[in-house]
PDB file of C-alpha atoms in Angstrom:
ATOM      1  CA  UNK R 241      13.153 -47.082  53.584  1.00  0.00           C
ATOM      2  CA  UNK R 242      15.228 -44.248  51.878  1.00  0.00           C
ATOM      3  CA  UNK R 243      17.196 -43.756  48.707  1.00  0.00           C
ATOM      4  CA  UNK R 244      18.718 -46.592  47.146  1.00  0.00           C
ATOM      5  CA  UNK R 245      17.299 -49.017  49.860  1.00  0.00           C
ATOM      6  CA  UNK R 246      13.986 -48.602  48.262  1.00  0.00           C
ATOM      7  CA  UNK R 247      14.957 -51.109  45.361  1.00  0.00           C
ATOM      8  CA  UNK R 248      17.435 -53.262  47.491  1.00  0.00           C
ATOM      9  CA  UNK R 249      15.822 -56.414  47.252  1.00  0.00           C
ATOM     10  CA  UNK R 250      15.084 -56.496  43.375  1.00  0.00           C
ATOM     11  CA  UNK R 251      18.615 -57.786  42.589  1.00  0.00           C
ATOM     12  CA  UNK R 252      18.007 -60.871  44.897  1.00  0.00           C
ATOM     13  CA  UNK R 253      14.999 -61.524  43.169  1.00  0.00           C
ATOM     14  CA  UNK R 254      16.635 -61.446  39.818  1.00  0.00           C
ATOM     15  CA  UNK R 255      14.754 -58.485  38.383  1.00  0.00           C
ATOM     16  CA  UNK R 256      17.629 -56.318  38.041  1.00  0.00           C
ATOM     17  CA  UNK R 257      21.335 -57.221  36.992  1.00  0.00           C
ATOM     18  CA  UNK R 258      23.696 -54.803  38.859  1.00  0.00           C
ATOM     19  CA  UNK R 259      26.951 -56.487  37.933  1.00  0.00           C
ATOM     20  CA  UNK R 260      27.693 -54.112  35.014  1.00  0.00           C
ATOM     21  CA  UNK R 261      28.418 -50.445  35.089  1.00  0.00           C
ATOM     22  CA  UNK R 262      25.920 -47.894  34.088  1.00  0.00           C
ATOM     23  CA  UNK R 263      27.530 -47.432  30.602  1.00  0.00           C
ATOM     24  CA  UNK R 264      27.318 -51.044  29.529  1.00  0.00           C
ATOM     25  CA  UNK R 265      23.866 -51.106  30.762  1.00  0.00           C
ATOM     26  CA  UNK R 266      22.775 -48.058  28.788  1.00  0.00           C
ATOM     27  CA  UNK R 267      24.655 -49.321  25.695  1.00  0.00           C
ATOM     28  CA  UNK R 268      22.741 -52.380  25.799  1.00  0.00           C
ATOM     29  CA  UNK R 269      19.619 -50.383  24.714  1.00  0.00           C
ATOM     30  CA  UNK R 270      21.263 -49.232  21.642  1.00  0.00           C
ATOM     31  CA  UNK R 271      20.561 -51.390  18.455  1.00  0.00           C
ATOM     32  CA  UNK R 272      23.434 -51.214  16.139  1.00  0.00           C
ATOM     33  CA  UNK R 273      21.109 -52.468  13.313  1.00  0.00           C
ATOM     34  CA  UNK R 274      19.044 -49.414  13.338  1.00  0.00           C
ATOM     35  CA  UNK R 275      19.212 -47.408  10.026  1.00  0.00           C
ATOM     36  CA  UNK R 276      17.494 -45.078   7.653  1.00  0.00           C
ATOM     37  CA  UNK R 277      15.384 -47.859   6.196  1.00  0.00           C
ATOM     38  CA  UNK R 278      13.565 -48.235   9.683  1.00  0.00           C
ATOM     39  CA  UNK R 279      12.281 -44.565   9.474  1.00  0.00           C
ATOM     40  CA  UNK R 280       9.065 -45.465   7.613  1.00  0.00           C
ATOM     41  CA  UNK R 281       8.129 -48.112  10.270  1.00  0.00           C
ATOM     42  CA  UNK R 282       8.714 -45.580  12.941  1.00  0.00           C
ATOM     43  CA  UNK R 283       6.510 -43.287  11.340  1.00  0.00           C
ATOM     44  CA  UNK R 284       3.919 -45.711  11.002  1.00  0.00           C
ATOM     45  CA  UNK R 285       3.510 -47.009  14.514  1.00  0.00           C
ATOM     46  CA  UNK R 286       2.733 -43.497  16.046  1.00  0.00           C
ATOM     47  CA  UNK R 287       0.850 -40.639  15.339  1.00  0.00           C
ATOM     48  CA  UNK R 288       3.345 -38.132  17.098  1.00  0.00           C
ATOM     49  CA  UNK R 289       5.885 -36.294  15.366  1.00  0.00           C
ATOM     50  CA  UNK R 290       9.143 -38.274  15.030  1.00  0.00           C
ATOM     51  CA  UNK R 291      12.596 -36.467  15.720  1.00  0.00           C
ATOM     52  CA  UNK R 292      15.890 -37.709  15.011  1.00  0.00           C
ATOM     53  CA  UNK R 293      18.423 -37.229  17.783  1.00  0.00           C
ATOM     54  CA  UNK R 294      22.259 -37.352  17.817  1.00  0.00           C
ATOM     55  CA  UNK R 295      22.745 -35.577  14.264  1.00  0.00           C
ATOM     56  CA  UNK R 296      26.512 -34.621  13.885  1.00  0.00           C
ATOM     57  CA  UNK R 297      26.552 -33.135  10.236  1.00  0.00           C
ATOM     58  CA  UNK R 298      24.556 -31.384   7.664  1.00  0.00           C
ATOM     59  CA  UNK R 299      24.174 -34.408   5.528  1.00  0.00           C
ATOM     60  CA  UNK R 300      22.523 -36.317   8.230  1.00  0.00           C
ATOM     61  CA  UNK R 301      20.039 -33.405   8.875  1.00  0.00           C
ATOM     62  CA  UNK R 302      19.198 -33.084   5.219  1.00  0.00           C
ATOM     63  CA  UNK R 303      18.532 -37.069   5.224  1.00  0.00           C
ATOM     64  CA  UNK R 304      16.146 -36.779   8.133  1.00  0.00           C
ATOM     65  CA  UNK R 305      14.297 -33.815   6.147  1.00  0.00           C
ATOM     66  CA  UNK R 306      14.166 -36.006   2.882  1.00  0.00           C
ATOM     67  CA  UNK R 307      12.882 -38.999   4.896  1.00  0.00           C
ATOM     68  CA  UNK R 308       9.965 -37.001   6.149  1.00  0.00           C
ATOM     69  CA  UNK R 309      10.875 -36.603   9.868  1.00  0.00           C
ATOM     70  CA  UNK R 310       9.518 -33.518  11.583  1.00  0.00           C
ATOM     71  CA  UNK R 311      12.744 -32.442  12.684  1.00  0.00           C
ATOM     72  CA  UNK R 312      16.287 -33.405  14.395  1.00  0.00           C
ATOM     73  CA  UNK R 313      18.210 -32.783  17.634  1.00  0.00           C
ATOM     74  CA  UNK R 314      21.680 -31.728  17.305  1.00  0.00           C
ATOM     75  CA  UNK R 315      23.460 -33.681  20.117  1.00  0.00           C
ATOM     76  CA  UNK R 316      26.541 -35.471  21.256  1.00  0.00           C
ATOM     77  CA  UNK R 317      24.737 -37.221  24.045  1.00  0.00           C
ATOM     78  CA  UNK R 318      26.559 -35.202  26.683  1.00  0.00           C
ATOM     79  CA  UNK R 319      30.022 -36.165  25.118  1.00  0.00           C
ATOM     80  CA  UNK R 320      30.125 -39.442  27.063  1.00  0.00           C
ATOM     81  CA  UNK R 321      29.195 -41.939  24.345  1.00  0.00           C
ATOM     82  CA  UNK R 322      31.919 -40.612  21.745  1.00  0.00           C
ATOM     83  CA  UNK R 323      34.453 -38.483  23.106  1.00  0.00           C
ATOM     84  CA  UNK R 324      35.596 -35.333  21.197  1.00  0.00           C
ATOM     85  CA  UNK R 325      32.388 -35.139  19.093  1.00  0.00           C
ATOM     86  CA  UNK R 326      31.300 -31.510  18.447  1.00  0.00           C
ATOM     87  CA  UNK R 327      28.637 -30.119  20.472  1.00  0.00           C
ATOM     88  CA  UNK R 328      25.307 -29.406  19.018  1.00  0.00           C
ATOM     89  CA  UNK R 329      25.677 -25.643  18.805  1.00  0.00           C
ATOM     90  CA  UNK R 330      28.924 -25.901  16.913  1.00  0.00           C
ATOM     91  CA  UNK R 331      27.107 -28.180  14.252  1.00  0.00           C
ATOM     92  CA  UNK R 332      24.386 -25.812  14.144  1.00  0.00           C
ATOM     93  CA  UNK R 333      25.490 -23.473  11.372  1.00  0.00           C
ATOM     94  CA  UNK R 334      26.578 -26.233   8.928  1.00  0.00           C
ATOM     95  CA  UNK R 335      23.149 -27.901   9.530  1.00  0.00           C
ATOM     96  CA  UNK R 336      21.092 -24.892   8.755  1.00  0.00           C
ATOM     97  CA  UNK R 337      22.970 -24.048   5.817  1.00  0.00           C
ATOM     98  CA  UNK R 338      22.562 -27.555   4.453  1.00  0.00           C
ATOM     99  CA  UNK R 339      18.853 -27.551   5.261  1.00  0.00           C
ATOM    100  CA  UNK R 340      18.436 -24.181   3.464  1.00  0.00           C
ATOM    101  CA  UNK R 341      20.000 -25.499   0.314  1.00  0.00           C
ATOM    102  CA  UNK R 342      17.774 -28.516   0.560  1.00  0.00           C
ATOM    103  CA  UNK R 343      14.517 -26.500   0.938  1.00  0.00           C
ATOM    104  CA  UNK R 344      13.762 -26.911   4.539  1.00  0.00           C
ATOM    105  CA  UNK R 345      12.198 -24.275   6.586  1.00  0.00           C
ATOM    106  CA  UNK R 346      11.416 -23.874  10.118  1.00  0.00           C
ATOM    107  CA  UNK R 347       7.860 -24.361   9.365  1.00  0.00           C
ATOM    108  CA  UNK R 348       8.321 -27.990   7.992  1.00  0.00           C
ATOM    109  CA  UNK R 349      11.296 -29.049   9.748  1.00  0.00           C
ATOM    110  CA  UNK R 350      12.440 -28.153  13.382  1.00  0.00           C
ATOM    111  CA  UNK R 351      15.946 -28.191  14.445  1.00  0.00           C
ATOM    112  CA  UNK R 352      16.808 -28.252  18.313  1.00  0.00           C
ATOM    113  CA  UNK R 353      20.188 -28.704  20.130  1.00  0.00           C
ATOM    114  CA  UNK R 354      21.074 -29.831  23.330  1.00  0.00           C
ATOM    115  CA  UNK R 355      24.407 -30.346  25.465  1.00  0.00           C
ATOM    116  CA  UNK R 356      26.349 -27.542  27.309  1.00  0.00           C
ATOM    117  CA  UNK R 357      23.495 -25.234  27.741  1.00  0.00           C
ATOM    118  CA  UNK R 358      24.193 -23.483  31.244  1.00  0.00           C
ATOM    119  CA  UNK R 359      23.332 -19.728  30.846  1.00  0.00           C
ATOM    120  CA  UNK R 360      20.599 -17.764  29.121  1.00  0.00           C
ATOM    121  CA  UNK R 361      23.307 -16.434  26.849  1.00  0.00           C
ATOM    122  CA  UNK R 362      23.701 -19.973  25.413  1.00  0.00           C
ATOM    123  CA  UNK R 363      20.026 -19.877  24.614  1.00  0.00           C
ATOM    124  CA  UNK R 364      20.314 -16.767  22.792  1.00  0.00           C
ATOM    125  CA  UNK R 365      23.202 -17.965  20.679  1.00  0.00           C
ATOM    126  CA  UNK R 366      21.330 -21.082  19.708  1.00  0.00           C
ATOM    127  CA  UNK R 367      18.210 -19.311  18.713  1.00  0.00           C
ATOM    128  CA  UNK R 368      20.423 -16.875  16.745  1.00  0.00           C
ATOM    129  CA  UNK R 369      22.059 -19.701  14.624  1.00  0.00           C
ATOM    130  CA  UNK R 370      18.619 -21.252  13.787  1.00  0.00           C
ATOM    131  CA  UNK R 371      17.642 -23.645  16.703  1.00  0.00           C
ATOM    132  CA  UNK R 372      14.073 -23.674  17.654  1.00  0.00           C
ATOM    133  CA  UNK R 373      14.494 -24.847  21.291  1.00  0.00           C
ATOM    134  CA  UNK R 374      17.203 -26.132  23.441  1.00  0.00           C
ATOM    135  CA  UNK R 375      17.695 -29.288  25.714  1.00  0.00           C
ATOM    136  CA  UNK R 376      18.745 -28.660  29.284  1.00  0.00           C
ATOM    137  CA  UNK R 377      20.306 -31.973  30.939  1.00  0.00           C
ATOM    138  CA  UNK R 378      22.801 -31.604  33.697  1.00  0.00           C
ATOM    139  CA  UNK R 379      21.398 -28.233  35.116  1.00  0.00           C
ATOM    140  CA  UNK R 380      17.941 -30.101  35.723  1.00  0.00           C
ATOM    141  CA  UNK R 381      19.759 -33.072  37.321  1.00  0.00           C
ATOM    142  CA  UNK R 382      21.827 -30.615  39.628  1.00  0.00           C
ATOM    143  CA  UNK R 383      18.806 -28.676  40.643  1.00  0.00           C
ATOM    144  CA  UNK R 384      16.535 -31.601  41.300  1.00  0.00           C
ATOM    145  CA  UNK R 385      19.300 -33.166  43.331  1.00  0.00           C
ATOM    146  CA  UNK R 386      20.148 -30.186  45.362  1.00  0.00           C
ATOM    147  CA  UNK R 387      16.625 -28.666  46.075  1.00  0.00           C
ATOM    148  CA  UNK R 388      14.074 -30.822  44.522  1.00  0.00           C
ATOM    149  CA  UNK R 389      11.121 -29.647  42.260  1.00  0.00           C
ATOM    150  CA  UNK R 390      11.729 -26.071  43.682  1.00  0.00           C
ATOM    151  CA  UNK R 391      15.080 -26.066  42.419  1.00  0.00           C
ATOM    152  CA  UNK R 392      14.103 -27.005  38.828  1.00  0.00           C
ATOM    153  CA  UNK R 393      11.636 -24.103  38.957  1.00  0.00           C
ATOM    154  CA  UNK R 394      14.391 -21.788  40.064  1.00  0.00           C
ATOM    155  CA  UNK R 395      16.625 -23.082  37.395  1.00  0.00           C
ATOM    156  CA  UNK R 396      14.111 -22.315  34.658  1.00  0.00           C
ATOM    157  CA  UNK R 397      13.443 -18.731  35.979  1.00  0.00           C
ATOM    158  CA  UNK R 398      17.211 -18.050  36.148  1.00  0.00           C
ATOM    159  CA  UNK R 399      17.594 -19.062  32.441  1.00  0.00           C
ATOM    160  CA  UNK R 400      14.649 -17.012  31.772  1.00  0.00           C
ATOM    161  CA  UNK R 401      15.907 -13.944  33.474  1.00  0.00           C
ATOM    162  CA  UNK R 402      19.332 -14.262  31.821  1.00  0.00           C
ATOM    163  CA  UNK R 403      17.884 -14.716  28.227  1.00  0.00           C
ATOM    164  CA  UNK R 404      15.740 -11.611  28.815  1.00  0.00           C
ATOM    165  CA  UNK R 405      18.837  -9.720  30.026  1.00  0.00           C
ATOM    166  CA  UNK R 406      20.896 -10.509  27.024  1.00  0.00           C
ATOM    167  CA  UNK R 407      18.037  -9.898  24.589  1.00  0.00           C
ATOM    168  CA  UNK R 408      17.649  -6.286  26.253  1.00  0.00           C
ATOM    169  CA  UNK R 409      21.443  -5.675  25.795  1.00  0.00           C
ATOM    170  CA  UNK R 410      21.457  -6.997  22.310  1.00  0.00           C
ATOM    171  CA  UNK R 411      18.542  -4.793  21.207  1.00  0.00           C
ATOM    172  CA  UNK R 412      16.259  -7.751  20.330  1.00  0.00           C
ATOM    173  CA  UNK R 413      12.705  -7.022  21.814  1.00  0.00           C
ATOM    174  CA  UNK R 414      11.352 -10.477  20.765  1.00  0.00           C
ATOM    175  CA  UNK R 415      12.596 -13.943  19.565  1.00  0.00           C
ATOM    176  CA  UNK R 416      11.921 -13.270  15.906  1.00  0.00           C
ATOM    177  CA  UNK R 417      14.231 -10.459  16.070  1.00  0.00           C
ATOM    178  CA  UNK R 418      17.165 -12.565  17.208  1.00  0.00           C
ATOM    179  CA  UNK R 419      19.253 -13.351  14.002  1.00  0.00           C
ATOM    180  CA  UNK R 420      22.556 -14.787  13.019  1.00  0.00           C
ATOM    181  CA  UNK R 421      24.052 -11.305  12.923  1.00  0.00           C
ATOM    182  CA  UNK R 422      24.017 -11.189  16.563  1.00  0.00           C
ATOM    183  CA  UNK R 423      26.569 -14.061  16.818  1.00  0.00           C
ATOM    184  CA  UNK R 424      30.094 -14.133  15.563  1.00  0.00           C
ATOM    185  CA  UNK R 425      31.142 -17.674  14.343  1.00  0.00           C
ATOM    186  CA  UNK R 426      34.459 -16.854  12.620  1.00  0.00           C
ATOM    187  CA  UNK R 427      36.553 -19.022  15.038  1.00  0.00           C
ATOM    188  CA  UNK R 428      33.806 -21.510  15.825  1.00  0.00           C
ATOM    189  CA  UNK R 429      35.483 -24.647  14.268  1.00  0.00           C
ATOM    190  CA  UNK R 430      38.887 -23.607  15.692  1.00  0.00           C
ATOM    191  CA  UNK R 431      37.546 -23.347  19.469  1.00  0.00           C
ATOM    192  CA  UNK R 432      39.618 -20.178  19.547  1.00  0.00           C
ATOM    193  CA  UNK R 433      37.867 -17.464  21.693  1.00  0.00           C
ATOM    194  CA  UNK R 434      39.730 -14.180  21.595  1.00  0.00           C
ATOM    195  CA  UNK R 435      40.146 -12.779  25.063  1.00  0.00           C
ATOM    196  CA  UNK R 436      40.480  -9.114  26.165  1.00  0.00           C
ATOM    197  CA  UNK R 437      44.104  -7.994  27.158  1.00  0.00           C
ATOM    198  CA  UNK R 438      45.041  -5.612  29.740  1.00  0.00           C
ATOM    199  CA  UNK R 439      47.812  -3.651  27.842  1.00  0.00           C
ATOM    200  CA  UNK R 440      48.104  -1.381  30.884  1.00  0.00           C
ATOM    201  CA  UNK R 441      49.346  -4.045  33.019  1.00  0.00           C
ATOM    202  CA  UNK R 442      51.183  -6.134  30.543  1.00  0.00           C
ATOM    203  CA  UNK R 443      53.025  -3.439  28.644  1.00  0.00           C
ATOM    204  CA  UNK R 444      52.731  -0.161  30.357  1.00  0.00           C
ATOM    205  CA  UNK R 445      53.959  -1.004  34.031  1.00  0.00           C
ATOM    206  CA  UNK R 446      56.968  -2.672  34.816  1.00  0.00           C
ATOM    207  CA  UNK R 447      56.209  -6.130  36.345  1.00  0.00           C
ATOM    208  CA  UNK R 448      57.145  -6.738  39.942  1.00  0.00           C
ATOM    209  CA  UNK R 449      60.379  -8.976  40.458  1.00  0.00           C
ATOM    210  CA  UNK R 450      61.886 -10.523  43.746  1.00  0.00           C
ATOM    211  CA  UNK R 451      64.657  -8.302  45.028  1.00  0.00           C
ATOM    212  CA  UNK R 452      66.744 -11.481  45.655  1.00  0.00           C
ATOM    213  CA  UNK R 453      66.958 -14.984  44.685  1.00  0.00           C
ATOM    214  CA  UNK R 454      65.995 -17.485  47.622  1.00  0.00           C
TER     215      UNK R 454
END
């Protein structure tokens, strides 16, 4: 059997309910009663480091630090669960400033981001703003679906090559040399990106106009 036919009989057996959409199925796993009081229990039942994912503001990052968590992941979960939420890299400067004021360091509290990472330059920006690592979601899915395991390997190599090129052009020979001074965040919250203007075409030359109206 191939593809989706492999699990074609499980619905008949009652093992899987496919009458609902993917969004509702995923949402059924989210416990609305989960809160900060559950953090001690989560830390107690595992010897692994516990990270808090889905942080969208500096206050929650500080709360996670004070709760004794090992770090947090700045994420809007792909922008699907709650539309118009800020992406992780946009929240990052606010979070790093709040954590600094709270006394957190990279050694005792790790900050990660995910969402929107498509190029090596995106990784460079995140590291410059304080992230210790980036999560990559859709590129992995696209690579896997198109080319299998080899596609994922190629995707990772492309990100690595692009990151190294950006580091060379920015004069940063290693990761520690990447700092916030390498990124301009003036208009980050406004979503305004200044674009170059071709003054020669726009102002010097006379624009072409039709000889007659049709």
